[in-house]
Tab-separated table of C-alpha atoms in Angstrom:
chain	number	residue	atom	x	y	z
I	1	UNK	CA	89.134	23.311	-21.643
I	2	UNK	CA	88.481	27.070	-21.519
I	3	UNK	CA	86.733	29.057	-24.244
I	4	UNK	CA	88.947	31.503	-26.136
I	5	UNK	CA	86.348	34.211	-26.710
I	6	UNK	CA	88.702	36.993	-27.868
I	7	UNK	CA	92.190	37.004	-29.367
I	8	UNK	CA	93.776	40.395	-30.084
I	9	UNK	CA	91.447	42.348	-32.402
I	10	UNK	CA	90.334	39.268	-34.351
I	11	UNK	CA	86.693	38.543	-35.039
I	12	UNK	CA	85.423	35.814	-32.725
I	13	UNK	CA	82.600	33.369	-33.203
I	14	UNK	CA	81.634	33.934	-29.571
I	15	UNK	CA	80.900	37.601	-30.276
I	16	UNK	CA	77.846	36.700	-32.351
I	17	UNK	CA	76.200	34.359	-29.823
I	18	UNK	CA	77.915	33.825	-26.475
I	19	UNK	CA	74.990	31.774	-25.147
I	20	UNK	CA	75.224	29.230	-27.962
I	21	UNK	CA	78.860	28.619	-28.804
I	22	UNK	CA	80.316	27.579	-25.404
I	23	UNK	CA	77.950	24.601	-25.142
I	24	UNK	CA	78.419	23.814	-28.836
I	25	UNK	CA	82.213	23.712	-28.557
I	26	UNK	CA	82.089	21.608	-25.376
I	27	UNK	CA	79.724	19.129	-27.042
I	28	UNK	CA	81.858	18.962	-30.180
I	29	UNK	CA	84.974	18.313	-28.095
I	30	UNK	CA	83.353	15.444	-26.193
I	31	UNK	CA	81.866	13.838	-29.300
I	32	UNK	CA	85.113	13.978	-31.262
I	33	UNK	CA	87.130	12.489	-28.431
I	34	UNK	CA	84.608	9.678	-27.924
I	35	UNK	CA	84.782	8.913	-31.636
I	36	UNK	CA	88.592	8.855	-31.699
I	37	UNK	CA	88.811	6.709	-28.577
I	38	UNK	CA	86.189	4.244	-29.831
I	39	UNK	CA	87.802	4.048	-33.277
I	40	UNK	CA	91.236	3.457	-31.758
I	41	UNK	CA	89.831	0.629	-29.584
I	42	UNK	CA	88.064	-0.862	-32.623
I	43	UNK	CA	91.282	-0.864	-34.656
I	44	UNK	CA	93.218	-2.410	-31.799
I	45	UNK	CA	90.620	-5.160	-31.510
I	46	UNK	CA	90.649	-5.637	-35.287
I	47	UNK	CA	94.427	-6.081	-35.301
I	48	UNK	CA	94.148	-8.642	-32.512
I	49	UNK	CA	91.342	-10.465	-34.326
I	50	UNK	CA	93.309	-10.571	-37.594
I	51	UNK	CA	96.271	-12.151	-35.825
I	52	UNK	CA	94.054	-14.761	-34.223
I	53	UNK	CA	92.285	-15.499	-37.517
I	54	UNK	CA	95.599	-15.932	-39.313
I	55	UNK	CA	96.660	-18.506	-36.719
I	56	UNK	CA	93.296	-20.312	-36.981
I	57	UNK	CA	93.502	-20.342	-40.776
I	58	UNK	CA	96.830	-22.112	-40.704
I	59	UNK	CA	95.382	-24.785	-38.438
I	60	UNK	CA	92.157	-25.152	-40.428
I	61	UNK	CA	94.023	-25.487	-43.738
I	62	UNK	CA	95.563	-28.602	-42.318
I	63	UNK	CA	92.121	-30.011	-41.488
I	64	UNK	CA	90.686	-29.989	-45.024
I	65	UNK	CA	89.333	-27.924	-47.874
I	66	UNK	CA	85.728	-27.781	-46.566
I	67	UNK	CA	86.717	-25.801	-43.500
I	68	UNK	CA	89.073	-23.641	-45.600
I	69	UNK	CA	86.240	-22.565	-47.894
I	70	UNK	CA	83.987	-21.738	-44.932
I	71	UNK	CA	86.671	-19.558	-43.380
I	72	UNK	CA	87.284	-17.715	-46.663
I	73	UNK	CA	83.567	-16.973	-47.039
I	74	UNK	CA	83.340	-15.693	-43.483
I	75	UNK	CA	86.397	-13.417	-43.971
I	76	UNK	CA	84.964	-12.074	-47.226
I	77	UNK	CA	81.664	-11.199	-45.510
I	78	UNK	CA	83.480	-9.438	-42.659
I	79	UNK	CA	85.635	-7.456	-45.086
I	80	UNK	CA	82.601	-6.209	-47.034
I	81	UNK	CA	80.823	-5.223	-43.812
I	82	UNK	CA	83.899	-3.420	-42.532
I	83	UNK	CA	84.305	-1.550	-45.835
I	84	UNK	CA	80.655	-0.488	-45.720
I	85	UNK	CA	81.072	0.848	-42.185
I	86	UNK	CA	84.243	2.717	-43.143
I	87	UNK	CA	82.469	4.353	-46.115
I	88	UNK	CA	79.745	5.599	-43.773
I	89	UNK	CA	82.439	6.762	-41.354
I	90	UNK	CA	84.304	8.677	-44.057
I	91	UNK	CA	81.151	10.632	-44.847
I	92	UNK	CA	80.592	11.656	-41.224
I	93	UNK	CA	84.185	12.046	-40.056
I	94	UNK	CA	86.219	12.546	-43.192
I	95	UNK	CA	89.034	14.399	-41.439
I	96	UNK	CA	89.268	12.056	-38.455
I	97	UNK	CA	91.824	9.332	-39.126
I	98	UNK	CA	93.193	7.170	-36.355
I	99	UNK	CA	96.626	5.587	-36.562
I	100	UNK	CA	96.368	2.194	-34.824
I	101	UNK	CA	100.143	2.090	-34.292
I	102	UNK	CA	99.880	4.991	-31.810
I	103	UNK	CA	99.173	4.570	-28.115
I	104	UNK	CA	95.973	6.026	-26.701
I	105	UNK	CA	98.005	8.790	-25.019
I	106	UNK	CA	99.549	9.720	-28.377
I	107	UNK	CA	96.100	9.784	-29.979
I	108	UNK	CA	94.919	12.077	-27.189
I	109	UNK	CA	97.890	14.412	-27.642
I	110	UNK	CA	97.148	14.706	-31.381
I	111	UNK	CA	93.496	15.326	-30.565
I	112	UNK	CA	94.414	18.150	-28.159
I	113	UNK	CA	96.718	19.715	-30.739
I	114	UNK	CA	93.970	19.614	-33.361
I	115	UNK	CA	91.476	20.988	-30.847
I	116	UNK	CA	93.836	23.874	-30.060
I	117	UNK	CA	93.848	24.753	-33.762
I	118	UNK	CA	90.040	24.633	-33.694
I	119	UNK	CA	90.051	27.058	-30.777
I	120	UNK	CA	92.251	29.407	-32.784
I	121	UNK	CA	89.896	29.175	-35.781
I	122	UNK	CA	86.870	29.949	-33.606
I	123	UNK	CA	88.730	32.934	-32.129
I	124	UNK	CA	89.691	34.342	-35.546
I	125	UNK	CA	86.589	33.740	-37.657
I	126	UNK	CA	82.809	33.836	-37.689
I	127	UNK	CA	80.333	32.406	-40.181
I	128	UNK	CA	80.690	35.472	-42.402
I	129	UNK	CA	84.053	37.048	-41.525
I	130	UNK	CA	87.609	36.116	-40.640
I	131	UNK	CA	90.805	37.751	-39.437
I	132	UNK	CA	94.419	37.063	-40.378
I	133	UNK	CA	95.688	34.761	-37.635
I	134	UNK	CA	99.360	35.320	-36.856
I	135	UNK	CA	101.332	32.022	-37.040
I	136	UNK	CA	102.965	32.695	-33.662
I	137	UNK	CA	99.767	31.794	-31.839
I	138	UNK	CA	100.013	28.187	-33.010
I	139	UNK	CA	103.292	27.983	-31.060
I	140	UNK	CA	102.227	30.098	-28.081
I	141	UNK	CA	102.577	27.800	-25.067
I	142	UNK	CA	101.100	30.357	-22.647
I	143	UNK	CA	97.971	30.641	-24.788
I	144	UNK	CA	97.759	26.880	-25.040
I	145	UNK	CA	98.075	26.592	-21.255
I	146	UNK	CA	95.195	28.981	-20.615
I	147	UNK	CA	92.920	27.434	-23.225
I	148	UNK	CA	93.642	23.745	-22.653
I	149	UNK	CA	94.409	23.455	-18.949
I	150	UNK	CA	91.542	25.474	-17.525
I	151	UNK	CA	87.998	24.074	-17.248
I	152	UNK	CA	85.036	24.525	-19.603
I	153	UNK	CA	83.486	27.184	-17.348
I	154	UNK	CA	86.282	29.725	-18.017
I	155	UNK	CA	86.304	32.409	-20.725
I	156	UNK	CA	89.690	33.680	-21.930
I	157	UNK	CA	90.458	37.027	-23.553
I	158	UNK	CA	94.077	36.893	-24.750
I	159	UNK	CA	95.729	40.232	-25.487
I	160	UNK	CA	92.349	41.790	-26.392
I	161	UNK	CA	92.217	45.258	-27.909
I	162	UNK	CA	89.587	47.460	-26.259
I	163	UNK	CA	88.242	50.584	-27.912
I	164	UNK	CA	87.897	53.284	-25.242
I	165	UNK	CA	87.184	56.948	-26.044
I	166	UNK	CA	87.918	56.334	-29.738
I	167	UNK	CA	91.354	54.892	-28.961
I	168	UNK	CA	92.528	51.246	-29.065
I	169	UNK	CA	94.055	49.877	-25.836
I	170	UNK	CA	95.775	46.489	-25.840
I	171	UNK	CA	95.515	44.552	-22.587
I	172	UNK	CA	97.227	41.358	-21.393
I	173	UNK	CA	95.116	38.363	-20.329
I	174	UNK	CA	91.607	38.377	-18.864
I	175	UNK	CA	90.009	35.284	-17.342
I	176	UNK	CA	86.260	35.466	-16.772
I	177	UNK	CA	85.282	32.757	-14.302
I	178	UNK	CA	81.868	31.977	-12.770
I	179	UNK	CA	82.798	33.992	-9.678
I	180	UNK	CA	85.329	36.676	-10.658
I	181	UNK	CA	87.363	38.399	-13.328
I	182	UNK	CA	91.099	37.700	-13.152
I	183	UNK	CA	93.482	40.178	-14.766
I	184	UNK	CA	96.793	38.458	-15.569
I	185	UNK	CA	99.960	40.399	-16.417
I	186	UNK	CA	102.424	38.056	-18.086
I	187	UNK	CA	106.042	38.459	-16.985
I	188	UNK	CA	107.887	36.477	-19.616
I	189	UNK	CA	111.533	35.632	-19.177
I	190	UNK	CA	114.196	32.954	-19.393
I	191	UNK	CA	114.154	29.733	-17.451
I	192	UNK	CA	116.544	31.069	-14.829
I	193	UNK	CA	115.238	34.649	-14.698
I	194	UNK	CA	114.797	36.221	-11.291
I	195	UNK	CA	112.609	39.322	-11.179
I	196	UNK	CA	113.066	41.850	-8.410
I	197	UNK	CA	109.943	43.899	-7.724
I	198	UNK	CA	111.873	47.047	-6.925
I	199	UNK	CA	109.220	49.696	-7.685
I	200	UNK	CA	105.826	50.255	-9.244
I	201	UNK	CA	107.316	51.503	-12.503
I	202	UNK	CA	110.435	49.402	-13.088
I	203	UNK	CA	111.566	45.938	-12.068
I	204	UNK	CA	114.959	44.297	-12.460
I	205	UNK	CA	115.506	40.977	-14.247
I	206	UNK	CA	118.592	38.973	-13.278
I	207	UNK	CA	119.772	36.362	-15.778
I	208	UNK	CA	122.859	34.468	-14.629
I	209	UNK	CA	125.464	37.235	-14.177
I	210	UNK	CA	123.605	39.984	-16.027
I	211	UNK	CA	120.692	42.246	-15.166
I	212	UNK	CA	118.363	44.497	-17.116
I	213	UNK	CA	115.546	46.913	-16.379
I	214	UNK	CA	111.995	45.789	-17.128
I	215	UNK	CA	108.753	47.756	-17.125
I	216	UNK	CA	106.740	46.754	-14.072
I	217	UNK	CA	103.819	44.374	-14.764
I	218	UNK	CA	101.881	46.361	-12.161
I	219	UNK	CA	101.399	49.043	-14.805
I	220	UNK	CA	99.680	46.509	-17.054
I	221	UNK	CA	97.424	45.397	-14.196
I	222	UNK	CA	96.551	48.993	-13.390
I	223	UNK	CA	95.694	49.614	-17.042
I	224	UNK	CA	93.492	46.512	-17.210
I	225	UNK	CA	91.550	47.287	-14.041
I	226	UNK	CA	91.258	50.913	-15.157
I	227	UNK	CA	89.539	49.740	-18.356
I	228	UNK	CA	87.431	46.883	-16.981
I	229	UNK	CA	86.167	48.323	-13.688
I	230	UNK	CA	84.357	51.387	-15.137
I	231	UNK	CA	82.746	49.236	-17.845
I	232	UNK	CA	81.345	46.779	-15.301
I	233	UNK	CA	80.242	49.551	-12.938
I	234	UNK	CA	78.358	51.280	-15.748
I	235	UNK	CA	76.450	48.025	-16.333
I	236	UNK	CA	75.918	47.545	-12.575
I	237	UNK	CA	77.879	44.290	-12.555
I	238	UNK	CA	79.464	43.663	-9.164
I	239	UNK	CA	81.701	40.712	-10.042
I	240	UNK	CA	85.058	40.900	-8.166
I	241	UNK	CA	88.281	41.711	-10.040
I	242	UNK	CA	91.493	39.920	-9.025
I	243	UNK	CA	94.998	40.885	-10.144
I	244	UNK	CA	97.781	38.388	-10.880
I	245	UNK	CA	101.387	38.731	-12.031
I	246	UNK	CA	102.412	35.491	-13.729
I	247	UNK	CA	105.996	34.463	-14.437
I	248	UNK	CA	105.649	30.868	-15.717
I	249	UNK	CA	109.388	30.310	-16.230
I	250	UNK	CA	111.076	32.588	-13.716
I	251	UNK	CA	111.076	33.563	-10.051
I	252	UNK	CA	109.659	36.743	-8.484
I	253	UNK	CA	111.560	38.201	-5.543
I	254	UNK	CA	110.804	41.164	-3.313
I	255	UNK	CA	106.989	41.336	-3.551
I	256	UNK	CA	105.606	44.832	-3.104
I	257	UNK	CA	103.260	45.055	-0.140
I	258	UNK	CA	99.857	46.716	-0.046
I	259	UNK	CA	99.162	46.259	-3.768
I	260	UNK	CA	96.461	43.562	-3.528
I	261	UNK	CA	98.259	41.587	-6.229
I	262	UNK	CA	98.937	37.840	-6.371
I	263	UNK	CA	102.411	36.831	-7.582
I	264	UNK	CA	102.685	33.474	-9.365
I	265	UNK	CA	106.004	31.976	-10.502
I	266	UNK	CA	107.678	28.567	-10.847
I	267	UNK	CA	107.306	27.847	-7.133
I	268	UNK	CA	103.531	28.160	-6.822
I	269	UNK	CA	102.310	27.925	-10.428
I	270	UNK	CA	101.154	24.308	-10.077
I	271	UNK	CA	99.151	25.044	-6.925
I	272	UNK	CA	97.581	28.143	-8.519
I	273	UNK	CA	96.601	26.141	-11.602
I	274	UNK	CA	95.166	23.344	-9.448
I	275	UNK	CA	92.874	25.771	-7.615
I	276	UNK	CA	91.669	27.312	-10.878
I	277	UNK	CA	91.074	23.946	-12.536
I	278	UNK	CA	89.011	22.687	-9.597
I	279	UNK	CA	86.402	25.451	-9.834
I	280	UNK	CA	83.155	23.437	-9.597
I	281	UNK	CA	80.691	26.180	-10.575
I	282	UNK	CA	78.828	25.994	-13.881
I	283	UNK	CA	78.765	28.952	-16.254
I	284	UNK	CA	76.624	31.618	-14.582
I	285	UNK	CA	74.337	34.324	-15.952
I	286	UNK	CA	76.445	37.111	-14.443
I	287	UNK	CA	79.562	35.566	-16.029
I	288	UNK	CA	77.895	35.519	-19.467
I	289	UNK	CA	76.698	39.090	-19.007
I	290	UNK	CA	80.197	40.208	-17.971
I	291	UNK	CA	81.771	38.543	-21.000
I	292	UNK	CA	79.150	40.021	-23.363
I	293	UNK	CA	79.661	43.534	-21.985
I	294	UNK	CA	83.459	43.326	-22.260
I	295	UNK	CA	83.254	41.893	-25.791
I	296	UNK	CA	81.073	44.847	-26.720
I	297	UNK	CA	83.979	47.200	-25.995
I	298	UNK	CA	86.607	45.272	-27.953
I	299	UNK	CA	88.011	46.313	-31.303
I	300	UNK	CA	87.673	43.976	-34.297
I	301	UNK	CA	89.515	43.887	-37.613
I	302	UNK	CA	88.102	41.371	-40.115
I	303	UNK	CA	87.249	40.808	-43.748
I	304	UNK	CA	84.559	38.844	-45.527
I	305	UNK	CA	85.272	35.149	-45.849
I	306	UNK	CA	86.202	34.024	-49.363
I	307	UNK	CA	83.354	31.509	-49.669
I	308	UNK	CA	80.868	34.296	-48.906
I	309	UNK	CA	82.202	36.724	-51.498
I	310	UNK	CA	80.288	37.100	-54.725
I	311	UNK	CA	82.109	35.932	-57.834
């Protein structure tokens, strides 16, 4: 699960301490999932045990009152112990409630959804400040793909706003991996869109029987590399920069040659994702330095958090 270190011009928790928060978020994610999984298994076992005890109670009632009283005492002791454990649990994990009627896969899906919201909070707030998160990001499937389907050793900058020569410049998507920086220009379209790479400036999108002119994503890639490359060179960082045009729903036809650009669409998206997800390298010093330098050039709009304001 990648780290969303910058979202638009929002304040990010990672900006204050990039060396601390990646490991903290990864640890939190693992601990919360282990708790949910263990609690779900405990509730499943408890349901099974209750059924078995109910059957045994019916049989024991027929055997005599002595055994009935012993069973009632044992059940009362178990109930008090369980209640005590749940009270301790509520203190530590007040917001974590597990529905035993759900399957483990459903519990995991809810956990991932909640974790996605946590990623958004970390990318739009710090301990002292916060930014106004636009509701659209909670429904942004592309953002969710990049944050939840890439490994822990990836940093994601999603539509970051850089401040260059006293002017804000909004970019597309930047992936900072242990070995390279990947600039991704998103080519969004309909499910049956076919994009024709006709020139550097304009492309054509065909949808069923209609067509319309689209601004070439190569311009976005050129803008991103034009911003990132001089920044890294000034800091003497030699990490490679790769360029990708991504059309997650459509098809790209007529690739332009000699542009050193990778084109990803419906046909090869799964293979591209597989290669990214299998990156075995841990987070590297040069990767952290690259992310810190780029974050230092981003624009931030934030206000003081309510709980920190004086009354």
